[in-house]
PDB file of C-alpha atoms in Angstrom:
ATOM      1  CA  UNK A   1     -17.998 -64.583  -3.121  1.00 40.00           C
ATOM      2  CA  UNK A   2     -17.181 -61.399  -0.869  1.00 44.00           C
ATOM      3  CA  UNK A   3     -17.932 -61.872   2.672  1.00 50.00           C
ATOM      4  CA  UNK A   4     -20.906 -59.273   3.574  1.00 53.00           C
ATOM      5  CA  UNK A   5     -19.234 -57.018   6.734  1.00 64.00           C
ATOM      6  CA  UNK A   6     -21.697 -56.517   9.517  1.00 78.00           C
ATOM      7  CA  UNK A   7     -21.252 -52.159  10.501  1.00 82.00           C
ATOM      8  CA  UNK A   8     -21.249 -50.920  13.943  1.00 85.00           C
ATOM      9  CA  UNK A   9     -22.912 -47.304  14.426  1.00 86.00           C
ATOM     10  CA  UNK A  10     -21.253 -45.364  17.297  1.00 88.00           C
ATOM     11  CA  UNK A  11     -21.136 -41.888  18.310  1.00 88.00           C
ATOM     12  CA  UNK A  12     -17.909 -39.666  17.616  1.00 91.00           C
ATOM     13  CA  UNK A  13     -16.776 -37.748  20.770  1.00 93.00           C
ATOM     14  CA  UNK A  14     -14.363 -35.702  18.737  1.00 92.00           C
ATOM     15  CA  UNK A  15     -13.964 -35.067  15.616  1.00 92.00           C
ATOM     16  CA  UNK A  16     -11.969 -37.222  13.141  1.00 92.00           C
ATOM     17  CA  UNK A  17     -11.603 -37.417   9.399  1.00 91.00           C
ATOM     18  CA  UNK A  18     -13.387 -40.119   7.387  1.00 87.00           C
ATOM     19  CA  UNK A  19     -13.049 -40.476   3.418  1.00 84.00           C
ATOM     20  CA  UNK A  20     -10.693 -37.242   3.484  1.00 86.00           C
ATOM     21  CA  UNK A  21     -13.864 -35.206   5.501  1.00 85.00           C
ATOM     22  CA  UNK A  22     -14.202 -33.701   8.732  1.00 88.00           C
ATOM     23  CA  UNK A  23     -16.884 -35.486  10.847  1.00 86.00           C
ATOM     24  CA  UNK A  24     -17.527 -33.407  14.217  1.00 88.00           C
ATOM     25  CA  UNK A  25     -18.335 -34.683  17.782  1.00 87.00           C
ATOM     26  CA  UNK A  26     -21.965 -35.873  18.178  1.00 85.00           C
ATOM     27  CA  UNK A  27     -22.206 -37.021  14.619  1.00 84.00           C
ATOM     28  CA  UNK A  28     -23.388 -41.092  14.193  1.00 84.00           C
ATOM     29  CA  UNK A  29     -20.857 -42.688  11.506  1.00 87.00           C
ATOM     30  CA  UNK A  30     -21.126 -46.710  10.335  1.00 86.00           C
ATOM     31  CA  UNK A  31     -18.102 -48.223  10.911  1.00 87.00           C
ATOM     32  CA  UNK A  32     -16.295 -52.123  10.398  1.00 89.00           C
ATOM     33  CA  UNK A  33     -15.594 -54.053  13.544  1.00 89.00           C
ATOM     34  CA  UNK A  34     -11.974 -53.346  12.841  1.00 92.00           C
ATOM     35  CA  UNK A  35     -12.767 -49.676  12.841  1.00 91.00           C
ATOM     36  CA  UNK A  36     -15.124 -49.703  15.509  1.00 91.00           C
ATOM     37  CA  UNK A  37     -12.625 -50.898  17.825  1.00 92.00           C
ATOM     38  CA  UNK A  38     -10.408 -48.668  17.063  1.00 94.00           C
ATOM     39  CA  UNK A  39     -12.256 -45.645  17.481  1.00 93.00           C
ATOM     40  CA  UNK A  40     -13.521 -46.624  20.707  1.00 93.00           C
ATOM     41  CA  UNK A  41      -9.870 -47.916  21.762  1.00 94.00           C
ATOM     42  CA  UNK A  42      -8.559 -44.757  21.365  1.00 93.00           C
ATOM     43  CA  UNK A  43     -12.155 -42.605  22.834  1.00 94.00           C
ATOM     44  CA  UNK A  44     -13.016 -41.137  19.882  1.00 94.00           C
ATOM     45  CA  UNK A  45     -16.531 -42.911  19.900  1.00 92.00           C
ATOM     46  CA  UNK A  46     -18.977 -44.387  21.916  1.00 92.00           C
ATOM     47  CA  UNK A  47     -21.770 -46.867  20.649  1.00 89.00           C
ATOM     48  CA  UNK A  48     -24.888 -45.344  19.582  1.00 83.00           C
ATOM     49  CA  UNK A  49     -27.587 -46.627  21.596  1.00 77.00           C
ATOM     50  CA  UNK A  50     -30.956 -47.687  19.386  1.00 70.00           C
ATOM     51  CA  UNK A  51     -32.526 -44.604  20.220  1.00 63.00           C
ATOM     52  CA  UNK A  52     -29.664 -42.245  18.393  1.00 59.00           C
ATOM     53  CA  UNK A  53     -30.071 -44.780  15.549  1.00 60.00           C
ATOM     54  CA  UNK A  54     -33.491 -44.090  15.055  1.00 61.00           C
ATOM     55  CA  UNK A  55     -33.383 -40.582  15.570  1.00 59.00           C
ATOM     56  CA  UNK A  56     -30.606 -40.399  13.018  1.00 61.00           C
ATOM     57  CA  UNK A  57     -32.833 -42.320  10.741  1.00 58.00           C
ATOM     58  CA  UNK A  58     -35.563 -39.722  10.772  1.00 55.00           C
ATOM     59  CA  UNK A  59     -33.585 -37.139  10.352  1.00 64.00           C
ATOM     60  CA  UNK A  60     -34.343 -34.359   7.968  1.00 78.00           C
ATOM     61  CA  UNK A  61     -32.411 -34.107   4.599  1.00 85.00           C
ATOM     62  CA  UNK A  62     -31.875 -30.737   4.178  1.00 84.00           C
ATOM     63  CA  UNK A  63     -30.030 -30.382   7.551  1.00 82.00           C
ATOM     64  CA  UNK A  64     -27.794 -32.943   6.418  1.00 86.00           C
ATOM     65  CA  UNK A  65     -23.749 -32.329   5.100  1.00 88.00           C
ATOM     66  CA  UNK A  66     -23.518 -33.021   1.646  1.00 91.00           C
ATOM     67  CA  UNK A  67     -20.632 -35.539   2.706  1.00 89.00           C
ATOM     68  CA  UNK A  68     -23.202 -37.146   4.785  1.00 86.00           C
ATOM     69  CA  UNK A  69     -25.604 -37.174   2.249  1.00 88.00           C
ATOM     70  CA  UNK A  70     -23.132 -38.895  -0.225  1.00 89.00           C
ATOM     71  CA  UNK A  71     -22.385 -41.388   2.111  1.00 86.00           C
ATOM     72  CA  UNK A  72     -25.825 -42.052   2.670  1.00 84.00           C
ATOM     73  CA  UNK A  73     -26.411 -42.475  -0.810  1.00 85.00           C
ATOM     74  CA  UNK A  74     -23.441 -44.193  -1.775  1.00 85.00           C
ATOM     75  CA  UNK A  75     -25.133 -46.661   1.004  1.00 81.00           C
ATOM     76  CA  UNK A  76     -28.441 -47.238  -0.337  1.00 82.00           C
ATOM     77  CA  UNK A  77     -26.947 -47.727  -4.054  1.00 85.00           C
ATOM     78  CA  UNK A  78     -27.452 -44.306  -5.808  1.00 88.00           C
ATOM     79  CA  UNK A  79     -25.448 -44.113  -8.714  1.00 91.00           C
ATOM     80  CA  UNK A  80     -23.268 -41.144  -9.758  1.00 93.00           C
ATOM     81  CA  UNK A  81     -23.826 -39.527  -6.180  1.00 91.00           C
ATOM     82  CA  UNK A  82     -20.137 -37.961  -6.178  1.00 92.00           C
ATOM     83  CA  UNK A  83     -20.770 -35.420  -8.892  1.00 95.00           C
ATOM     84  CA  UNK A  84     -25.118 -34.495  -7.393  1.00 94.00           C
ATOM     85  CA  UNK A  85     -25.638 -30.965  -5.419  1.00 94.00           C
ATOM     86  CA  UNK A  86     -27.276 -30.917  -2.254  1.00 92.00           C
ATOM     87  CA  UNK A  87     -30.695 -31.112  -4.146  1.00 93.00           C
ATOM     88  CA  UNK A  88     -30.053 -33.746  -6.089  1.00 94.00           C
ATOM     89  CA  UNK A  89     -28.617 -36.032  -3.377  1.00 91.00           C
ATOM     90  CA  UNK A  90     -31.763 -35.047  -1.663  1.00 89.00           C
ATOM     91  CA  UNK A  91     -33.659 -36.161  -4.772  1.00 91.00           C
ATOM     92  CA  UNK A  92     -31.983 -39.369  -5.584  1.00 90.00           C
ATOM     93  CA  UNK A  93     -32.209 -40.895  -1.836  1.00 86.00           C
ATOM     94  CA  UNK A  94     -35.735 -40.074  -1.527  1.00 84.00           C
ATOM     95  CA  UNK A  95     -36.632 -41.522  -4.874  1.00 86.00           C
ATOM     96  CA  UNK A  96     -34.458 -44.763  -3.954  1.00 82.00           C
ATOM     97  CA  UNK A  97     -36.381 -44.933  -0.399  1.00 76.00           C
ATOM     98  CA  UNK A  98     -39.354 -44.517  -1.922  1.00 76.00           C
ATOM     99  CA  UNK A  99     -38.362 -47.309  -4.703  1.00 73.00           C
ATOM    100  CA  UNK A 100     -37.515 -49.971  -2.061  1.00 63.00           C
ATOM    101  CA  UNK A 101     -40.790 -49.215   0.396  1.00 58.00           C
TER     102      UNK A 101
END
């Protein structure tokens, strides 16, 4: 059985390329320990504090990237998220949100 991999949230203070996509300065990514040290070795991130993490959590949809919003979905188990528009991304993690409350 597969070890499950705690994720660290920081902060990116500069931009860096995740998943072959640009994610700017001020953006909150989830990370590996591995990762997260890395970043952070090399100041391109500082940890997000539980106040960005919440803020983050409520943030609105529609101002979101669609790579952002296939990440989240990919993250919360939405299937066939690679090929959904913005709308249906939209669509699929509210339904799933609303399936798991």
């Amino acid at each position: 059985m597969a070890k499950k991999t705690d994720l660290i949230v920081l902060e990116l203070t500069s931009a860096i390329v995740m998943e072959g996509e640009i994610v700017t300065a001020g953006n909150l990514i989830e990370v590996t320990e591995k990762e997260a040290r890395n970043l952070l070795a090399r100041g391109k991130a500082v940890v997000a504090d539980e106040q960005d993490v919440e803020s983050a959590a409520d943030a609105d949809l529609t101002e979101m990237t669609v790579a952002d919003l296939q990440k989240l979905a990919g993250d919360i188990g939405v299937e066939g998220f690679k090929s959904m528009k913005k709308d249906e991304l939209i669509a699929a993690i509210e339904a799933a949100s609303e399936a798991s409350e």
